[in-house]
């Protein structure tokens, strides 16, 4: 709402008159002695003053609109100020308890939104309210705009405020319409439970204790809020505007209870009004400094503090009555019977069918009690337990398609933290597999992958449980919070997590592909819209996208990011895929993944989300030429940050400009600094092997610096040494540094024409970082092979290590669209001893250089990706021409099958 300039206000004599009316009336009331009249009379006069001012403002707003807009048509319904719009008092003002410095809370309730006449009146009224009350009288004004159509979307606090609203001006019909709408769309049981928990939490706070030395008259236990809360929930549950009378009428409390709590309420109001007047501000805590004065004002006597002690004793007595009253009301309302819908009621917090044959006659309701129990935290009665069991066979194809059954099922999926418990309960009772028949097969299917510890169906429920844990972790993890933020369809995310492995029930198929088809059928059966069905199918089809890409692809390569963007399609879907992948990966078991796997998947997600949400980065990743812009920016950053190493400008330029692009994008600055030192040491050492355990990495980073061989095969030798030493390579990054591109003072130290290999490998032994003794053995073996001219075959034989002499790959493929600089070759085969040595030896034999190797094992099968080039006469590497790929793969396959 907008306000006008003060000049317009001062030019309006009527507005000035209203402002003066409020100021004069309020000053008169505030000048009275706090002891001169009862608090209720003071409140009544003050409320009447504000009511009169608001009515005059309301009328003035209508007159202004009609004057300024004579061209508008005012039909009969809008010809009078009282038609189709109400100005209502809410909160304490609505209850007629407006204390001297309390907020004045108002609500405009229009019959419809975006009606030009009503909107103009509301805006003008708001302008006048600001001028009179905020700018003029310096009062706190709370303002709400509450179209009837919006009431169902309000939270419980907003609905409670409207429930006790009082009409000040305008249509007399609107308050009734508003209350009817409230009761139509309000869940009084949920409100009752929420308020009971809220007051229980308040009672545990020291500053809100019933027996606090400085009582809180508004929020303290047994104070005003306790009584108000009891009356709010009674009004909601009993659907009445006179809750105290209704509580007595229904026998929930006695007449004596009502009389005692009314007396307590009056005492609190009287004390609060006095405290406001004495302090001259909104003060609700009865501080020690005011207690003796309050005692004497209310005619308590005694010397030496006895008057204030008597006063506090009286307060505590009223507070005890109020607390007991509030607890009694909420406890007895919860005892019920509480109608939860047309078919189920709750008594003593236990759920039961409203009639003996409810489920027998309506099997489509079988899921409803589970949804209600989860929502309210109620248990089942034994009768309902039996009825569910007896009615289970009646859940068939027809009832599965019932909108009632579908709605109940999806309501269980909406609460991510509790979804797994709900699904487990349904599974235990046989309902889940009855409602989704495919889940029966999932429950009874043991996965072929030995890394799994649970059958497929139970693993899927456990993945949903892990998803719930990720939801909880977002509170303390900003990066995880950012992932959840933007996931709009939680139900589809949970359903996709539950059904991500459904394709495994069709043996001999790619379960992601078959799962996509199956969940489309399930989506139609569940009544999903076309868009939601497509989203569910995509989640299932691509649920392995991120973990596979993170393990098998070069994360800094734009081709990797482009493929993820293409397959994930948009940001919300990418976020859902990432969460599903995390839940699925962690649910398999800790033996199936490492911290490095999770970090790699997180890095892939973050790189992709950055490319999808930043236009400049997305543009950079479209082709090789624009990728160089990204590399150049990294080079400039590198040059700036290298300055602290005190290098001269020429050296800075040559290092930052001539290091390989992949190296620039993948290597942290501290690591680059270390590598520069290694380059200086290489001429004397001939071979440098360094080991480092990154914090939380779960692996050892091994760096090898040496002179390049004229022919491909260095990585193969590395793999052979690692096999001989009983260690495994998880990933390898291979960089060739041209000696001519090194700093001038460094060039002269190296043999002419000898390029330098700088390899970084992530290695483990028995799934853990390598020990110091094993590191020493690896370094010694590498020196024997690379400097001492001992063959790798001799080293393997001496270590008693065998290697596969022939290999029958399940699949070999190559693609040029996955990387801007390399051809990506994928080799899928059985996981055998010395496999990586065997494969890399095959690449070397057909003249291919490996720049990056990604190694992973899925269910006893090795799936490895190699980023390769073919070396040209100039010594530089290039992608394989598309026309040559088929021939190269045939040669590689032949070499792997017959290595000799």
Tab-separated table of N, CA, C and O in Angstrom, residues 707-708 738-740 747 750-756:
chain	number	residue	atom	x	y	z
A	707	UNK	N	60.666	-37.344	-16.542
A	707	UNK	CA	60.744	-37.006	-17.967
A	707	UNK	C	59.910	-37.984	-18.774
A	707	UNK	O	59.838	-39.183	-18.470
A	708	UNK	N	59.289	-37.457	-19.804
A	708	UNK	CA	58.355	-38.248	-20.604
A	708	UNK	C	59.095	-39.273	-21.463
A	708	UNK	O	60.220	-39.028	-21.912
A	738	UNK	N	55.555	-28.915	-21.620
A	738	UNK	CA	56.581	-28.697	-22.631
A	738	UNK	C	57.749	-27.911	-22.007
A	738	UNK	O	57.545	-26.841	-21.430
A	739	UNK	N	58.944	-28.442	-22.148
A	739	UNK	CA	60.109	-27.784	-21.560
A	739	UNK	C	60.268	-26.369	-22.098
A	739	UNK	O	60.652	-25.446	-21.368
A	740	UNK	N	59.914	-26.183	-23.351
A	740	UNK	CA	60.063	-24.858	-23.975
A	740	UNK	C	59.152	-23.822	-23.344
A	740	UNK	O	59.389	-22.624	-23.473
A	747	UNK	N	64.362	-23.810	-17.950
A	747	UNK	CA	64.597	-24.562	-19.187
A	747	UNK	C	66.004	-25.130	-19.262
A	747	UNK	O	66.210	-26.286	-19.641
A	750	UNK	N	66.979	-28.558	-17.764
A	750	UNK	CA	66.413	-29.813	-18.245
A	750	UNK	C	67.046	-30.224	-19.554
A	750	UNK	O	67.463	-29.371	-20.366
A	751	UNK	N	67.135	-31.524	-19.796
A	751	UNK	CA	67.688	-32.009	-21.072
A	751	UNK	C	66.890	-31.451	-22.249
A	751	UNK	O	65.663	-31.378	-22.197
A	752	UNK	N	67.586	-31.053	-23.287
A	752	UNK	CA	66.908	-30.464	-24.443
A	752	UNK	C	66.007	-31.494	-25.113
A	752	UNK	O	66.395	-32.650	-25.322
A	753	UNK	N	64.758	-31.047	-25.391
A	753	UNK	CA	63.827	-31.918	-26.097
A	753	UNK	C	63.082	-32.894	-25.215
A	753	UNK	O	62.258	-33.662	-25.724
A	754	UNK	N	63.382	-32.915	-23.930
A	754	UNK	CA	62.691	-33.849	-23.033
A	754	UNK	C	61.543	-33.127	-22.319
A	754	UNK	O	61.770	-32.240	-21.497
A	755	UNK	N	60.308	-33.486	-22.657
A	755	UNK	CA	59.166	-32.926	-21.949
A	755	UNK	C	59.012	-33.602	-20.592
A	755	UNK	O	59.611	-34.649	-20.321
A	756	UNK	N	58.213	-32.970	-19.764
A	756	UNK	CA	58.085	-33.440	-18.383
A	756	UNK	C	56.671	-33.940	-18.140
A	756	UNK	O	55.692	-33.300	-18.535
